[in-house]
Coordinates of C-alpha atoms in Angstrom, one line a residue:
M1 CA 0.2 0.0 0.1
T2 CA 1.3 3.7 -0.7
Q3 CA 1.0 6.0 1.8
P4 CA -1.2 8.9 1.7
R5 CA -0.4 12.1 0.7
P6 CA -0.9 14.6 3.8
E7 CA -3.3 17.3 3.3
T8 CA -1.7 20.6 1.7
P9 CA -2.4 22.9 2.7
P10 CA -4.7 22.4 5.6
L11 CA -8.5 23.7 4.8
D12 CA -9.8 22.6 7.6
N13 CA -9.1 26.6 9.8
L14 CA -9.9 28.7 6.7
T15 CA -12.7 31.0 6.8
L16 CA -13.8 33.0 3.3
S17 CA -14.2 36.2 5.1
R18 CA -10.7 36.5 4.5
K19 CA -8.9 36.9 1.2
E20 CA -6.4 34.6 2.2
G21 CA -8.9 31.8 3.3
L22 CA -10.6 32.0 -0.5
R23 CA -7.5 31.9 -2.5
A24 CA -5.9 28.6 -0.1
L25 CA -9.2 27.0 -1.0
A26 CA -8.9 28.1 -4.5
E27 CA -5.8 27.3 -5.3
A28 CA -5.0 24.3 -3.0
P29 CA -4.1 21.1 -5.3
K30 CA -6.9 19.0 -6.5
R31 CA -7.6 16.8 -3.4
Q32 CA -6.3 12.9 -3.7
P33 CA -8.3 10.2 -2.1
P34 CA -7.1 7.3 0.2
E35 CA -6.5 3.8 -1.6
L36 CA -9.6 1.6 -1.5
L37 CA -8.4 -1.3 0.2
T38 CA -9.5 -4.7 0.6
V39 CA -10.7 -5.8 4.1
K40 CA -7.1 -7.7 4.3
Q41 CA -5.5 -4.9 3.0
K42 CA -6.5 -2.9 5.7
A43 CA -6.1 -5.3 8.7
D44 CA -2.8 -5.7 7.5
L45 CA -2.0 -2.0 8.5
S46 CA 0.5 -1.2 11.3
A47 CA -1.1 0.7 14.3
S48 CA 0.1 4.0 13.3
A49 CA -0.4 3.6 9.4
L50 CA -4.1 3.0 9.8
L51 CA -4.7 5.8 12.5
E52 CA -3.1 7.8 9.4
Y53 CA -5.3 5.8 6.6
E54 CA -8.7 6.3 8.8
K55 CA -7.7 10.4 9.3
H56 CA -7.3 10.8 5.4
R57 CA -10.3 8.6 4.6
S58 CA -12.8 11.0 7.4
I59 CA -11.0 14.3 5.8
W60 CA -11.9 12.7 1.8
H61 CA -15.7 11.8 3.0
A62 CA -16.3 15.1 4.6
N63 CA -15.5 16.6 1.6
L64 CA -17.0 14.3 -1.2
G65 CA -18.3 17.5 -3.2
P66 CA -19.3 19.1 -5.2
I67 CA -21.1 16.7 -7.6
K68 CA -21.7 18.2 -11.2
T69 CA -25.1 18.2 -10.9
P70 CA -27.9 19.6 -13.4
Q71 CA -28.4 22.1 -11.2
L72 CA -25.1 23.4 -10.9
T73 CA -24.0 23.1 -14.3
A74 CA -27.1 25.4 -15.0
L75 CA -26.2 27.6 -12.8
H76 CA -22.9 27.7 -13.2
E77 CA -23.5 28.6 -17.1
D78 CA -26.0 31.4 -16.3
L79 CA -23.5 33.1 -13.8
W80 CA -21.2 32.7 -16.4
D81 CA -23.3 34.4 -19.2
I82 CA -24.1 37.7 -16.4
V83 CA -20.3 38.0 -15.1
E84 CA -19.0 38.0 -19.0
S85 CA -21.8 40.4 -20.1
N86 CA -20.6 42.9 -17.3
L87 CA -17.2 43.8 -18.9
Q88 CA -18.8 46.8 -20.0
D89 CA -16.8 50.1 -19.4
G90 CA -16.6 51.5 -15.8
D91 CA -19.3 54.1 -16.8
K92 CA -22.1 51.6 -17.0
A93 CA -23.8 49.9 -13.8
K94 CA -23.2 46.4 -13.7
G95 CA -26.3 43.8 -13.6
A96 CA -26.6 42.0 -10.2
V97 CA -28.2 38.4 -9.3
A98 CA -29.6 36.5 -6.9
V99 CA -29.4 33.3 -6.2
D100 CA -32.5 32.5 -4.2
A101 CA -33.3 28.4 -2.7
F102 CA -34.6 26.7 -0.3
P103 CA -32.1 25.8 2.3
G104 CA -30.3 22.2 1.5
L105 CA -30.0 22.8 -2.4
G106 CA -26.6 23.8 -2.7
K107 CA -26.6 27.6 -3.7
T108 CA -24.0 28.4 -1.4
T109 CA -21.7 25.4 -2.8
A110 CA -22.7 26.2 -6.6
V111 CA -22.0 30.2 -6.4
L112 CA -18.4 29.1 -4.5
N113 CA -17.7 26.6 -6.8
F114 CA -17.9 29.4 -9.4
A115 CA -16.3 31.7 -7.7
L116 CA -13.3 29.5 -7.3
K117 CA -13.2 28.4 -10.9
Y118 CA -13.4 32.2 -11.5
H119 CA -10.4 33.5 -9.1
R120 CA -8.3 30.5 -10.5
Q121 CA -9.0 31.7 -14.4
V122 CA -8.7 35.0 -13.7
I123 CA -5.1 34.4 -11.8
E124 CA -4.1 32.1 -14.3
R125 CA -4.7 34.5 -17.3
D126 CA -3.7 37.7 -16.1
G127 CA -1.3 36.9 -13.0
A128 CA -1.7 37.3 -9.0
F129 CA -0.3 40.9 -9.6
T130 CA -2.0 43.8 -11.2
A131 CA -0.2 46.1 -13.4
A132 CA 0.3 48.8 -10.4
G133 CA 2.0 46.1 -8.5
H134 CA -1.1 45.5 -6.2
E135 CA -2.3 41.9 -5.3
R136 CA -5.2 40.9 -7.2
W137 CA -8.2 39.7 -6.0
P138 CA -10.8 38.6 -8.3
V139 CA -13.7 37.6 -6.1
C140 CA -14.7 39.5 -2.7
R141 CA -17.1 37.2 -0.5
V142 CA -19.1 39.1 2.8
G143 CA -21.4 37.3 4.9
L144 CA -24.1 39.0 6.4
T145 CA -25.1 38.9 9.7
S146 CA -28.4 39.7 11.4
N147 CA -29.2 43.7 12.0
I148 CA -26.7 44.6 9.9
G149 CA -26.0 48.1 9.1
M150 CA -24.0 49.8 6.1
K151 CA -21.4 50.8 8.5
E152 CA -20.8 47.0 9.4
F153 CA -21.5 46.0 5.5
N154 CA -19.1 48.5 4.5
R155 CA -16.3 47.3 7.6
S156 CA -16.7 43.7 6.9
L157 CA -15.3 44.6 3.4
L158 CA -12.6 45.7 4.5
E159 CA -12.1 43.0 6.8
Y160 CA -12.0 40.9 3.8
Y161 CA -9.1 42.9 2.1
A162 CA -7.2 43.5 5.6
H163 CA -7.1 47.2 5.1
P164 CA -5.2 48.8 7.7
G165 CA -8.1 51.4 8.0
R166 CA -11.1 49.3 9.0
K167 CA -10.8 49.4 12.7
S168 CA -11.6 53.0 12.7
G169 CA -13.7 55.8 10.4
T170 CA -16.9 56.7 9.5
A171 CA -19.5 54.3 7.1
A172 CA -18.6 56.9 3.8
L173 CA -14.8 56.5 4.5
F174 CA -15.0 52.8 4.9
A175 CA -17.3 52.7 1.5
Q176 CA -14.1 54.7 0.2
R177 CA -11.4 52.8 1.2
A178 CA -13.6 49.5 0.0
L179 CA -13.5 51.1 -3.4
D180 CA -10.0 51.6 -3.0
C181 CA -9.4 48.3 -2.6
V182 CA -11.9 47.1 -5.3
L183 CA -10.2 49.0 -7.9
Q184 CA -6.7 48.6 -6.7
C185 CA -7.3 44.8 -6.6
E186 CA -9.2 44.3 -9.5
T187 CA -12.3 42.5 -8.3
R188 CA -15.2 41.8 -10.5
I189 CA -17.1 39.5 -8.1
L190 CA -18.4 40.6 -5.2
V191 CA -20.5 37.8 -3.4
I192 CA -22.7 38.5 -0.7
D193 CA -24.1 35.4 1.2
D194 CA -27.3 35.1 3.9
L195 CA -29.0 38.4 2.0
H196 CA -31.9 36.9 3.7
F197 CA -30.5 38.5 6.8
L198 CA -31.2 42.0 6.2
K199 CA -34.6 43.1 7.3
W200 CA -35.1 45.3 3.7
H201 CA -38.0 47.9 5.4
D202 CA -36.1 48.8 8.6
R203 CA -33.4 51.5 8.9
N204 CA -30.7 49.3 8.5
G205 CA -32.0 47.3 5.9
T206 CA -33.0 50.7 3.4
E207 CA -29.7 51.7 4.3
V208 CA -28.1 48.4 3.2
S209 CA -30.1 48.2 0.2
N210 CA -29.4 52.1 -1.2
H211 CA -25.9 50.9 -0.7
F212 CA -25.9 47.8 -3.0
K213 CA -26.9 50.6 -5.7
Y214 CA -24.3 52.8 -5.1
I215 CA -22.1 49.8 -5.3
A216 CA -23.9 48.6 -8.6
N217 CA -23.2 52.0 -10.0
E218 CA -19.7 52.8 -8.3
F219 CA -17.8 49.8 -7.8
P220 CA -16.8 47.7 -11.0
V221 CA -18.4 44.4 -10.0
T222 CA -20.9 41.9 -10.6
L223 CA -23.1 42.0 -7.1
T224 CA -23.8 38.4 -6.8
F225 CA -26.3 37.8 -3.8
I226 CA -27.4 34.6 -2.0
G227 CA -30.2 33.8 0.4
V228 CA -33.4 32.3 1.2
E229 CA -36.9 33.5 -0.2
L230 CA -35.6 36.7 -1.6
G231 CA -38.3 37.8 -3.4
N232 CA -40.8 37.4 -0.1
R233 CA -38.3 39.5 1.6
G234 CA -38.5 42.3 -0.2
L235 CA -35.8 41.9 -2.9
Y236 CA -37.6 42.5 -5.7
S237 CA -40.5 44.8 -4.2
E238 CA -41.1 48.1 -5.8
A239 CA -41.7 50.4 -2.9
S240 CA -41.7 49.6 0.9
T241 CA -44.2 49.5 3.7
R242 CA -43.8 53.2 3.7
G243 CA -44.5 54.0 0.0
D244 CA -41.1 55.0 -0.9
I245 CA -39.5 54.1 -4.1
T246 CA -36.4 52.7 -2.7
L247 CA -35.9 49.1 -3.6
A248 CA -37.3 49.6 -7.6
Q249 CA -33.5 50.0 -8.9
T250 CA -32.2 47.0 -7.3
A251 CA -35.2 44.9 -8.3
R252 CA -34.8 46.2 -12.5
R253 CA -31.0 45.7 -11.9
T254 CA -30.9 41.9 -10.1
T255 CA -31.3 38.7 -12.3
P256 CA -33.0 35.6 -10.0
L257 CA -31.6 32.0 -10.6
T258 CA -32.3 29.9 -8.4
M259 CA -31.7 25.7 -7.3
E260 CA -34.5 22.7 -7.3
P261 CA -34.3 19.8 -5.5
F262 CA -33.9 16.2 -7.7
T263 CA -37.7 15.0 -8.3
V264 CA -38.5 11.7 -10.0
A265 CA -41.8 12.4 -11.5
N266 CA -40.3 11.3 -14.9
E267 CA -37.9 9.4 -16.5
K268 CA -35.4 12.2 -17.5
H269 CA -34.9 13.0 -13.7
R270 CA -35.2 9.8 -12.9
I271 CA -31.7 9.5 -15.0
E272 CA -30.7 12.6 -13.3
W273 CA -30.8 11.6 -9.9
R274 CA -29.2 8.0 -10.9
K275 CA -26.3 9.3 -12.6
M276 CA -26.0 11.5 -9.5
L277 CA -25.6 8.9 -7.1
L278 CA -23.2 7.1 -9.6
A279 CA -20.7 9.9 -9.9
L280 CA -21.3 9.7 -5.9
E281 CA -20.9 5.9 -5.4
K282 CA -17.5 6.3 -7.3
R283 CA -16.1 9.1 -4.7
I284 CA -16.5 6.4 -1.9
V285 CA -13.5 5.0 -0.3
L286 CA -14.9 1.8 1.9
C287 CA -13.7 -1.4 1.6
R288 CA -16.8 -3.4 1.0
K289 CA -18.6 -1.0 -1.4
F290 CA -19.7 -2.8 -4.9
P291 CA -21.3 -1.4 -7.9
G292 CA -24.8 -0.2 -7.9
M293 CA -24.5 0.2 -3.8
L294 CA -26.1 3.5 -3.9
A295 CA -27.3 3.8 -7.1
D296 CA -29.1 0.1 -7.1
E297 CA -29.8 -0.7 -3.9
L298 CA -30.2 2.3 -1.8
S299 CA -31.7 4.5 -4.7
D300 CA -35.2 4.5 -3.1
Y301 CA -33.9 4.9 0.3
L302 CA -31.6 7.6 -0.4
Y303 CA -34.1 10.1 -2.1
I304 CA -37.2 8.8 0.7
R305 CA -34.5 10.3 3.1
T306 CA -33.4 13.3 2.0
T307 CA -36.4 14.3 -0.2
G308 CA -34.1 15.1 -3.3
H309 CA -32.4 18.0 -1.2
I310 CA -28.1 17.6 -2.7
G311 CA -27.2 18.9 1.3
S312 CA -29.2 16.7 2.7
L313 CA -27.8 13.9 0.8
M314 CA -24.1 14.8 1.0
T315 CA -24.4 15.2 5.0
L316 CA -26.1 11.7 5.3
I317 CA -23.4 9.9 2.9
N318 CA -21.1 11.5 4.8
R319 CA -21.8 10.5 8.2
G320 CA -22.3 7.1 7.3
C321 CA -19.5 6.9 5.9
Q322 CA -17.8 8.1 9.0
R323 CA -20.1 5.5 10.8
A324 CA -19.1 2.5 8.1
A325 CA -15.5 3.0 8.9
R326 CA -15.8 4.0 12.4
T327 CA -17.8 0.6 13.0
G328 CA -15.8 -1.9 10.5
A329 CA -19.4 -1.8 8.2
E330 CA -17.3 -1.0 5.3
L331 CA -20.6 -0.5 3.6
L332 CA -23.4 1.8 3.5
D333 CA -27.0 0.1 3.6
E334 CA -30.1 0.9 4.9
D335 CA -29.6 -0.8 8.6
L336 CA -26.5 1.3 8.8
L337 CA -27.7 4.3 7.4
D338 CA -31.1 4.1 9.9
Q339 CA -28.9 4.7 12.8
V340 CA -27.2 7.8 10.9
K341 CA -29.1 11.2 12.3
L342 CA -30.0 14.1 9.7
D343 CA -32.0 17.5 9.3
A344 CA -35.3 17.9 10.8
A345 CA -37.1 19.1 7.6
A346 CA -35.8 15.9 5.9
E347 CA -37.0 13.8 8.6
R348 CA -40.0 15.5 9.2
A349 CA -40.5 14.7 5.6
R350 CA -39.7 11.0 5.1
K351 CA -43.0 9.4 6.4
A352 CA -45.2 11.0 4.1
L353 CA -43.0 10.1 1.5
A354 CA -42.2 7.2 2.4
K355 CA -45.8 6.0 2.0
K356 CA -46.0 6.8 -1.8
F357 CA -43.1 4.7 -2.4
A358 CA -44.5 1.7 -0.3
R359 CA -48.0 2.1 -2.3
G360 CA -46.0 2.3 -5.8
R361 CA -46.8 5.7 -6.4
M362 CA -43.0 7.1 -7.1
T363 CA -40.0 5.6 -7.9
T364 CA -36.4 6.8 -8.2
K365 CA -35.8 3.5 -10.6
P366 CA -35.3 4.7 -14.8
R367 CA -37.8 2.4 -16.3
S368 CA -36.2 2.4 -19.8
R369 CA -33.1 1.4 -21.4
A370 CA -32.0 4.7 -21.9
A371 CA -30.9 4.5 -18.3
K372 CA -27.8 1.9 -18.9
A373 CA -26.1 4.8 -20.8
T374 CA -25.7 6.2 -17.0
E375 CA -23.0 3.6 -16.1
A376 CA -20.7 4.6 -18.8
K377 CA -21.4 8.6 -18.6
T378 CA -21.8 9.0 -14.7
V379 CA -21.1 13.0 -13.9
A380 CA -17.5 14.2 -13.0

């Protein structure tokens, strides 16, 4: 057995609220899977080699994604359209994006995956430094907190760039410093996560909403919002409850995008579900795994447990693999996965969905011969 390669650089302690964290994640070498051992080969490992193998395998299973699902691919295509169309001269405002979907559908993962690809592409093409000698940071990401105001938002921008003036100043001064950072570092995408925390119709919410318009007008970036039920919360509202036209410009300039759960209502969708399970199955490193362990034996079960939500599915598989490795089961089956706890939303929907499958009203199994083509053409 070859010794597993160490994780370099370690990514378990990074934060995406700092530029160095995003760069570390974007530019880290591709993670290599542990060697797939037989039960006997694993038993023959020395105590120290076994500990190292299990550590490597645990980290691998905790980071199986993202899977290139149809939802992720479609979102990326839309994002490329918008970002590349925003290459207008600086006197023109850029169109914004709002990725709006329920929790557990992978919207943040998908947007982050796109942002990392964009970072790598720009750095490879243009270099790590600008013509003026500044560090180039193609992407900036800010996560919102509850009741955030304009000053706190601008400070978060400065914290991302580690600007020396981030500790003191007015909201307007922070905004000017943030603009300097964006211009000098040639940032082109500004990701704002957890936008649903913003209270649009109170003072802070209206203030930050107006600030987004300022950013769209003055910053040469594509604003990319991520959140839950943004339309219902007021992102696209033409007027506030006080009758002021405060959000109309944001609505006109923002393109809504979404991600949907997997459905199995027709043959095409059942084939997509199977392809995704086959791709996931290939990444699992368990000594007793076998072809069809997920896609054949557990297809219905996994859909019932997760209701087609990719976030719940990845959590279930990750935790299941951790338990299978730790207990020596070395494969995934219903008995083992029944012991794995999952999010409350998935568990609430499980019983009703299980009844439909038991009555034959639903299935994840493709009925046509076309499904066999998925064996050779699984998603990467």
